[in-house]
């Protein structure tokens, strides 16, 4: 009987742990990107053929379909870019967990050398890696300047 009463507490703690882990992966991927930390950026992603990355702003839309395209698409960035000193402000709007999958949406502002960039609406879809039992990103969607 005691086990049945403790089950909701266990499930609640599990959800909090997953939420924290998901937010940590998103934070790690973002910091790795701006710090030109290729290894941590790569490790934040699930290397699957259905991975997807997209970015839209007033100049148009850029996207990469599949892990290989994402990896190739970002190769020059990680080779030629220099680390930036940035601060990230993030306002979480929605975070949903579906067993081994998760959806996150938030507003993000990147502050570079004290200068605030435009508000970006960001979406992430993550999956829990079946072997490592770690959350990994499978989709990034960025709308720069979106309200």
PDB file of C-alpha atoms in Angstrom:
ATOM      1  CA  UNK A   1       0.000   0.000   0.000  1.00  0.00           C
ATOM      2  CA  UNK A   2       2.838   2.412   0.846  1.00  0.00           C
ATOM      3  CA  UNK A   3       4.407   1.811  -2.579  1.00  0.00           C
ATOM      4  CA  UNK A   4       1.148   2.832  -4.271  1.00  0.00           C
ATOM      5  CA  UNK A   5       1.041   6.044  -2.220  1.00  0.00           C
ATOM      6  CA  UNK A   6       4.676   6.871  -3.072  1.00  0.00           C
ATOM      7  CA  UNK A   7       4.240   6.256  -6.816  1.00  0.00           C
ATOM      8  CA  UNK A   8       2.856   9.768  -7.569  1.00  0.00           C
ATOM      9  CA  UNK A   9       5.804  11.316  -5.709  1.00  0.00           C
ATOM     10  CA  UNK A  10       8.258   9.199  -7.708  1.00  0.00           C
ATOM     11  CA  UNK A  11       6.580  10.105 -11.017  1.00  0.00           C
ATOM     12  CA  UNK A  12       6.550  13.786 -10.098  1.00  0.00           C
ATOM     13  CA  UNK A  13      10.258  13.680  -9.201  1.00  0.00           C
ATOM     14  CA  UNK A  14      10.967  11.878 -12.492  1.00  0.00           C
ATOM     15  CA  UNK A  15       9.186  14.630 -14.441  1.00  0.00           C
ATOM     16  CA  UNK A  16      11.137  17.377 -12.646  1.00  0.00           C
ATOM     17  CA  UNK A  17      14.368  15.536 -13.371  1.00  0.00           C
ATOM     18  CA  UNK A  18      13.476  15.239 -17.057  1.00  0.00           C
ATOM     19  CA  UNK A  19      12.488  18.920 -17.264  1.00  0.00           C
ATOM     20  CA  UNK A  20      15.783  19.963 -15.716  1.00  0.00           C
ATOM     21  CA  UNK A  21      17.718  17.612 -18.008  1.00  0.00           C
ATOM     22  CA  UNK A  22      15.935  18.942 -21.108  1.00  0.00           C
ATOM     23  CA  UNK A  23      16.597  22.560 -20.147  1.00  0.00           C
ATOM     24  CA  UNK A  24      20.236  21.689 -19.453  1.00  0.00           C
ATOM     25  CA  UNK A  25      20.676  20.116 -22.912  1.00  0.00           C
ATOM     26  CA  UNK A  26      19.184  23.197 -24.565  1.00  0.00           C
ATOM     27  CA  UNK A  27      21.432  25.479 -22.509  1.00  0.00           C
ATOM     28  CA  UNK A  28      24.471  23.324 -23.282  1.00  0.00           C
ATOM     29  CA  UNK A  29      23.760  23.298 -27.035  1.00  0.00           C
ATOM     30  CA  UNK A  30      23.293  27.090 -27.093  1.00  0.00           C
ATOM     31  CA  UNK A  31      26.476  27.792 -25.115  1.00  0.00           C
ATOM     32  CA  UNK A  32      28.450  25.318 -27.231  1.00  0.00           C
ATOM     33  CA  UNK A  33      27.246  27.047 -30.394  1.00  0.00           C
ATOM     34  CA  UNK A  34      28.351  30.528 -29.276  1.00  0.00           C
ATOM     35  CA  UNK A  35      31.564  29.258 -27.651  1.00  0.00           C
ATOM     36  CA  UNK A  36      32.482  27.356 -30.834  1.00  0.00           C
ATOM     37  CA  UNK A  37      32.590  24.151 -28.801  1.00  0.00           C
ATOM     38  CA  UNK A  38      32.036  21.608 -31.549  1.00  0.00           C
ATOM     39  CA  UNK A  39      32.231  18.508 -29.338  1.00  0.00           C
ATOM     40  CA  UNK A  40      29.548  19.659 -26.875  1.00  0.00           C
ATOM     41  CA  UNK A  41      27.378  20.981 -29.692  1.00  0.00           C
ATOM     42  CA  UNK A  42      27.613  17.611 -31.490  1.00  0.00           C
ATOM     43  CA  UNK A  43      26.902  15.702 -28.285  1.00  0.00           C
ATOM     44  CA  UNK A  44      23.706  17.718 -27.721  1.00  0.00           C
ATOM     45  CA  UNK A  45      22.184  16.361 -30.936  1.00  0.00           C
ATOM     46  CA  UNK A  46      20.751  13.003 -31.887  1.00  0.00           C
ATOM     47  CA  UNK A  47      22.524  11.976 -35.099  1.00  0.00           C
ATOM     48  CA  UNK A  48      19.441  10.659 -36.884  1.00  0.00           C
ATOM     49  CA  UNK A  49      18.255  11.043 -40.478  1.00  0.00           C
ATOM     50  CA  UNK A  50      15.077  12.847 -39.348  1.00  0.00           C
ATOM     51  CA  UNK A  51      16.920  15.588 -37.398  1.00  0.00           C
ATOM     52  CA  UNK A  52      15.984  19.079 -38.580  1.00  0.00           C
ATOM     53  CA  UNK A  53      17.345  22.601 -38.095  1.00  0.00           C
ATOM     54  CA  UNK A  54      15.697  25.803 -39.342  1.00  0.00           C
ATOM     55  CA  UNK A  55      16.237  29.532 -38.936  1.00  0.00           C
ATOM     56  CA  UNK A  56      13.970  32.298 -40.223  1.00  0.00           C
ATOM     57  CA  UNK A  57      14.420  36.064 -40.093  1.00  0.00           C
ATOM     58  CA  UNK A  58      13.522  39.043 -42.274  1.00  0.00           C
ATOM     59  CA  UNK A  59      16.002  37.939 -44.949  1.00  0.00           C
ATOM     60  CA  UNK A  60      14.548  34.469 -45.452  1.00  0.00           C
ATOM     61  CA  UNK A  61      14.621  30.891 -44.223  1.00  0.00           C
ATOM     62  CA  UNK A  62      17.580  28.538 -43.893  1.00  0.00           C
ATOM     63  CA  UNK A  63      17.148  24.872 -43.049  1.00  0.00           C
ATOM     64  CA  UNK A  64      18.955  21.545 -42.982  1.00  0.00           C
ATOM     65  CA  UNK A  65      17.114  18.220 -43.183  1.00  0.00           C
ATOM     66  CA  UNK A  66      18.803  15.180 -41.639  1.00  0.00           C
ATOM     67  CA  UNK A  67      21.798  14.929 -39.339  1.00  0.00           C
ATOM     68  CA  UNK A  68      24.367  14.703 -42.162  1.00  0.00           C
ATOM     69  CA  UNK A  69      23.039  17.946 -43.703  1.00  0.00           C
ATOM     70  CA  UNK A  70      23.122  19.679 -40.300  1.00  0.00           C
ATOM     71  CA  UNK A  71      26.684  18.512 -39.661  1.00  0.00           C
ATOM     72  CA  UNK A  72      27.859  19.630 -43.112  1.00  0.00           C
ATOM     73  CA  UNK A  73      25.881  22.891 -42.890  1.00  0.00           C
ATOM     74  CA  UNK A  74      27.588  23.926 -39.655  1.00  0.00           C
ATOM     75  CA  UNK A  75      31.094  22.717 -40.467  1.00  0.00           C
ATOM     76  CA  UNK A  76      32.309  26.098 -41.809  1.00  0.00           C
ATOM     77  CA  UNK A  77      30.785  27.926 -38.845  1.00  0.00           C
ATOM     78  CA  UNK A  78      32.755  25.865 -36.340  1.00  0.00           C
ATOM     79  CA  UNK A  79      35.967  26.107 -38.387  1.00  0.00           C
ATOM     80  CA  UNK A  80      35.912  29.861 -39.134  1.00  0.00           C
ATOM     81  CA  UNK A  81      34.026  31.489 -36.236  1.00  0.00           C
ATOM     82  CA  UNK A  82      35.520  32.832 -33.023  1.00  0.00           C
ATOM     83  CA  UNK A  83      33.908  32.374 -29.588  1.00  0.00           C
ATOM     84  CA  UNK A  84      31.640  35.219 -28.516  1.00  0.00           C
ATOM     85  CA  UNK A  85      31.048  36.571 -25.035  1.00  0.00           C
ATOM     86  CA  UNK A  86      27.297  36.382 -24.728  1.00  0.00           C
ATOM     87  CA  UNK A  87      24.542  36.318 -22.179  1.00  0.00           C
ATOM     88  CA  UNK A  88      21.301  34.456 -22.849  1.00  0.00           C
ATOM     89  CA  UNK A  89      17.932  35.513 -21.490  1.00  0.00           C
ATOM     90  CA  UNK A  90      15.333  32.794 -21.892  1.00  0.00           C
ATOM     91  CA  UNK A  91      11.640  32.863 -21.043  1.00  0.00           C
ATOM     92  CA  UNK A  92      10.147  29.368 -21.086  1.00  0.00           C
ATOM     93  CA  UNK A  93       6.681  29.286 -22.652  1.00  0.00           C
ATOM     94  CA  UNK A  94       5.956  25.580 -22.917  1.00  0.00           C
ATOM     95  CA  UNK A  95       7.688  22.339 -22.071  1.00  0.00           C
ATOM     96  CA  UNK A  96       5.935  19.039 -22.627  1.00  0.00           C
ATOM     97  CA  UNK A  97       7.286  15.559 -22.087  1.00  0.00           C
ATOM     98  CA  UNK A  98       5.835  12.519 -23.828  1.00  0.00           C
ATOM     99  CA  UNK A  99       7.580   9.455 -22.434  1.00  0.00           C
ATOM    100  CA  UNK A 100      10.861   9.503 -24.413  1.00  0.00           C
ATOM    101  CA  UNK A 101      10.058  12.651 -26.415  1.00  0.00           C
ATOM    102  CA  UNK A 102       9.769  16.315 -25.483  1.00  0.00           C
ATOM    103  CA  UNK A 103       8.693  19.641 -26.969  1.00  0.00           C
ATOM    104  CA  UNK A 104      10.011  22.989 -25.712  1.00  0.00           C
ATOM    105  CA  UNK A 105       9.138  26.540 -26.806  1.00  0.00           C
ATOM    106  CA  UNK A 106      10.675  29.704 -25.420  1.00  0.00           C
ATOM    107  CA  UNK A 107      11.615  33.303 -26.156  1.00  0.00           C
ATOM    108  CA  UNK A 108      15.330  33.980 -26.198  1.00  0.00           C
ATOM    109  CA  UNK A 109      17.384  37.152 -26.337  1.00  0.00           C
ATOM    110  CA  UNK A 110      21.107  37.015 -27.044  1.00  0.00           C
ATOM    111  CA  UNK A 111      23.124  39.839 -25.492  1.00  0.00           C
ATOM    112  CA  UNK A 112      26.533  40.292 -27.120  1.00  0.00           C
ATOM    113  CA  UNK A 113      28.972  42.720 -25.498  1.00  0.00           C
ATOM    114  CA  UNK A 114      26.061  44.388 -23.694  1.00  0.00           C
ATOM    115  CA  UNK A 115      24.011  44.859 -26.868  1.00  0.00           C
ATOM    116  CA  UNK A 116      20.602  43.159 -26.842  1.00  0.00           C
ATOM    117  CA  UNK A 117      19.663  41.304 -29.991  1.00  0.00           C
ATOM    118  CA  UNK A 118      16.072  40.835 -31.144  1.00  0.00           C
ATOM    119  CA  UNK A 119      13.754  38.448 -29.368  1.00  0.00           C
ATOM    120  CA  UNK A 120      13.856  35.002 -30.940  1.00  0.00           C
ATOM    121  CA  UNK A 121      11.104  32.430 -30.654  1.00  0.00           C
ATOM    122  CA  UNK A 122      12.748  29.020 -30.399  1.00  0.00           C
ATOM    123  CA  UNK A 123      11.376  25.504 -30.570  1.00  0.00           C
ATOM    124  CA  UNK A 124      13.173  22.303 -29.673  1.00  0.00           C
ATOM    125  CA  UNK A 125      12.087  18.706 -30.009  1.00  0.00           C
ATOM    126  CA  UNK A 126      14.145  16.199 -28.072  1.00  0.00           C
ATOM    127  CA  UNK A 127      14.255  12.449 -27.674  1.00  0.00           C
ATOM    128  CA  UNK A 128      15.730  10.348 -24.928  1.00  0.00           C
ATOM    129  CA  UNK A 129      18.520   8.299 -26.467  1.00  0.00           C
ATOM    130  CA  UNK A 130      17.574   4.632 -25.928  1.00  0.00           C
ATOM    131  CA  UNK A 131      21.161   3.545 -25.257  1.00  0.00           C
ATOM    132  CA  UNK A 132      22.555   6.473 -23.260  1.00  0.00           C
ATOM    133  CA  UNK A 133      19.233   7.429 -21.596  1.00  0.00           C
ATOM    134  CA  UNK A 134      20.148  11.090 -22.211  1.00  0.00           C
ATOM    135  CA  UNK A 135      17.998  13.746 -23.841  1.00  0.00           C
ATOM    136  CA  UNK A 136      19.195  14.770 -27.317  1.00  0.00           C
ATOM    137  CA  UNK A 137      17.933  17.433 -29.699  1.00  0.00           C
ATOM    138  CA  UNK A 138      16.273  16.273 -32.941  1.00  0.00           C
ATOM    139  CA  UNK A 139      14.751  19.578 -34.074  1.00  0.00           C
ATOM    140  CA  UNK A 140      15.700  23.224 -33.734  1.00  0.00           C
ATOM    141  CA  UNK A 141      13.419  25.961 -35.029  1.00  0.00           C
ATOM    142  CA  UNK A 142      14.409  29.622 -34.673  1.00  0.00           C
ATOM    143  CA  UNK A 143      12.282  32.631 -35.649  1.00  0.00           C
ATOM    144  CA  UNK A 144      14.449  35.708 -35.169  1.00  0.00           C
ATOM    145  CA  UNK A 145      12.525  38.851 -34.368  1.00  0.00           C
ATOM    146  CA  UNK A 146       9.299  36.923 -33.838  1.00  0.00           C
ATOM    147  CA  UNK A 147       6.915  38.105 -31.176  1.00  0.00           C
TER     148      UNK A 147
END
